[in-house]
Amino acid sequence: MKLEVLFVLGTLALLGLPACGDDPAETTPGGADQTSGGEDTGGGEGQSGPGAEGGGGSGGGTASTNDGPVSAADSPWGSPLADTGAPLPGRKAMNPSASDSNQQGIQAARSGNLDAAKRAFEKAFGADPNSYEAAYNLGVVEDRLGNELRAIDYYQRSLKLQPDYERAARGIVTIHARRGDVAKAIAFIQPIAKYWVRNLHLQAIYADALVYAGRYDEAIKAAREALRRDERFVPAMISIVKASLRQGRNELALSVLEQAMKIDKENAELLYLRGQMYLEENGRLREALDAFQKAVQLEPDYAEARMALGAQQLVGANYGEALKNFKVAAELVPTLYQVHLNLADAYRANKEWEKAKVSFEKAMGMKSPLPEAHFNL
């Protein structure tokens, strides 16, 4: 049984639910995403820069978690650059009427009712056409419904309203990468990251895209630039871990990962990566399983972690739990063939032959030729 492991540059979450690698909006230092019901933080409209024409943004909340200036002697990443680059545009709060509908949409999505969530977010966007948050949430829902082009359109609308919005930028990069068009992903994110250099989440997204393209040294350089602004910025550390693992520099990857976990031990992506590293070490399968399980508990929408957890559960003959995780992953990323291939394996392990056949056929229809699916059939 061949199992596929996902890499889709992090799973996207609805605004109001933290995405993998993001800071929760309620607790983010600096408050770049603390806009629900808050005050206007500055000029949200008419901003210049690449994002104003349909680009800009990354995974999570604030652009930086900088706790204060760091001297060059103290920082392992080089001289600090915290005060250089174009100032970030302010972020305008969603109006109260739209916020109510937005929360209804989040609750509907949590319960699995994406159609109701979409209607609620459309109502929110109608009540506040300037809400980059509502546009972003519509993009997430369209993506989960399998409508990638519509998702990109909503992410672009979000970016026109908030040109440095990291979550919307990650959404576009993720879809391009998922479709195998890494060059398009990099062409999109590079100018945005270069312009909004103070948004550290954008730098981490750019670094992740470079990792996916196999440009590991460039990815590490981009991540280090972010760390020169904030040496405790975990998403940039994660990018270095990914690049180092791809280069086979496992000791460096582990060293950086351990530094990051000292800063944020509850980071789902760090736990997922630690689990993947455990899998490479003899006799540590139980620890890998525990790491994947905790990652899913911390971030239920983290598709990669669910797939990794399901894979280990299949190996351990825990077929029922594996099937549950693969089903959720298929709901989160319905356009990724690996999801349906692994779901088919789970159905087969549970002796649900017809459902297994349907999932295999769906996987083959998404990527042809697909030798793994033919082999499993």
PDB file of C-alpha atoms in Angstrom, residues 92 298 347-348:
ATOM      1  CA  LYS A  92      -9.861  48.419   8.593  1.00  0.00           C
ATOM      2  CA  LEU A 298      -4.285  22.022  17.719  1.00  0.00           C
ATOM      3  CA  TYR A 347     -12.112   2.590   2.306  1.00  0.00           C
ATOM      4  CA  ARG A 348     -10.510  -0.599   1.050  1.00  0.00           C
TER       5      ARG A 348
END
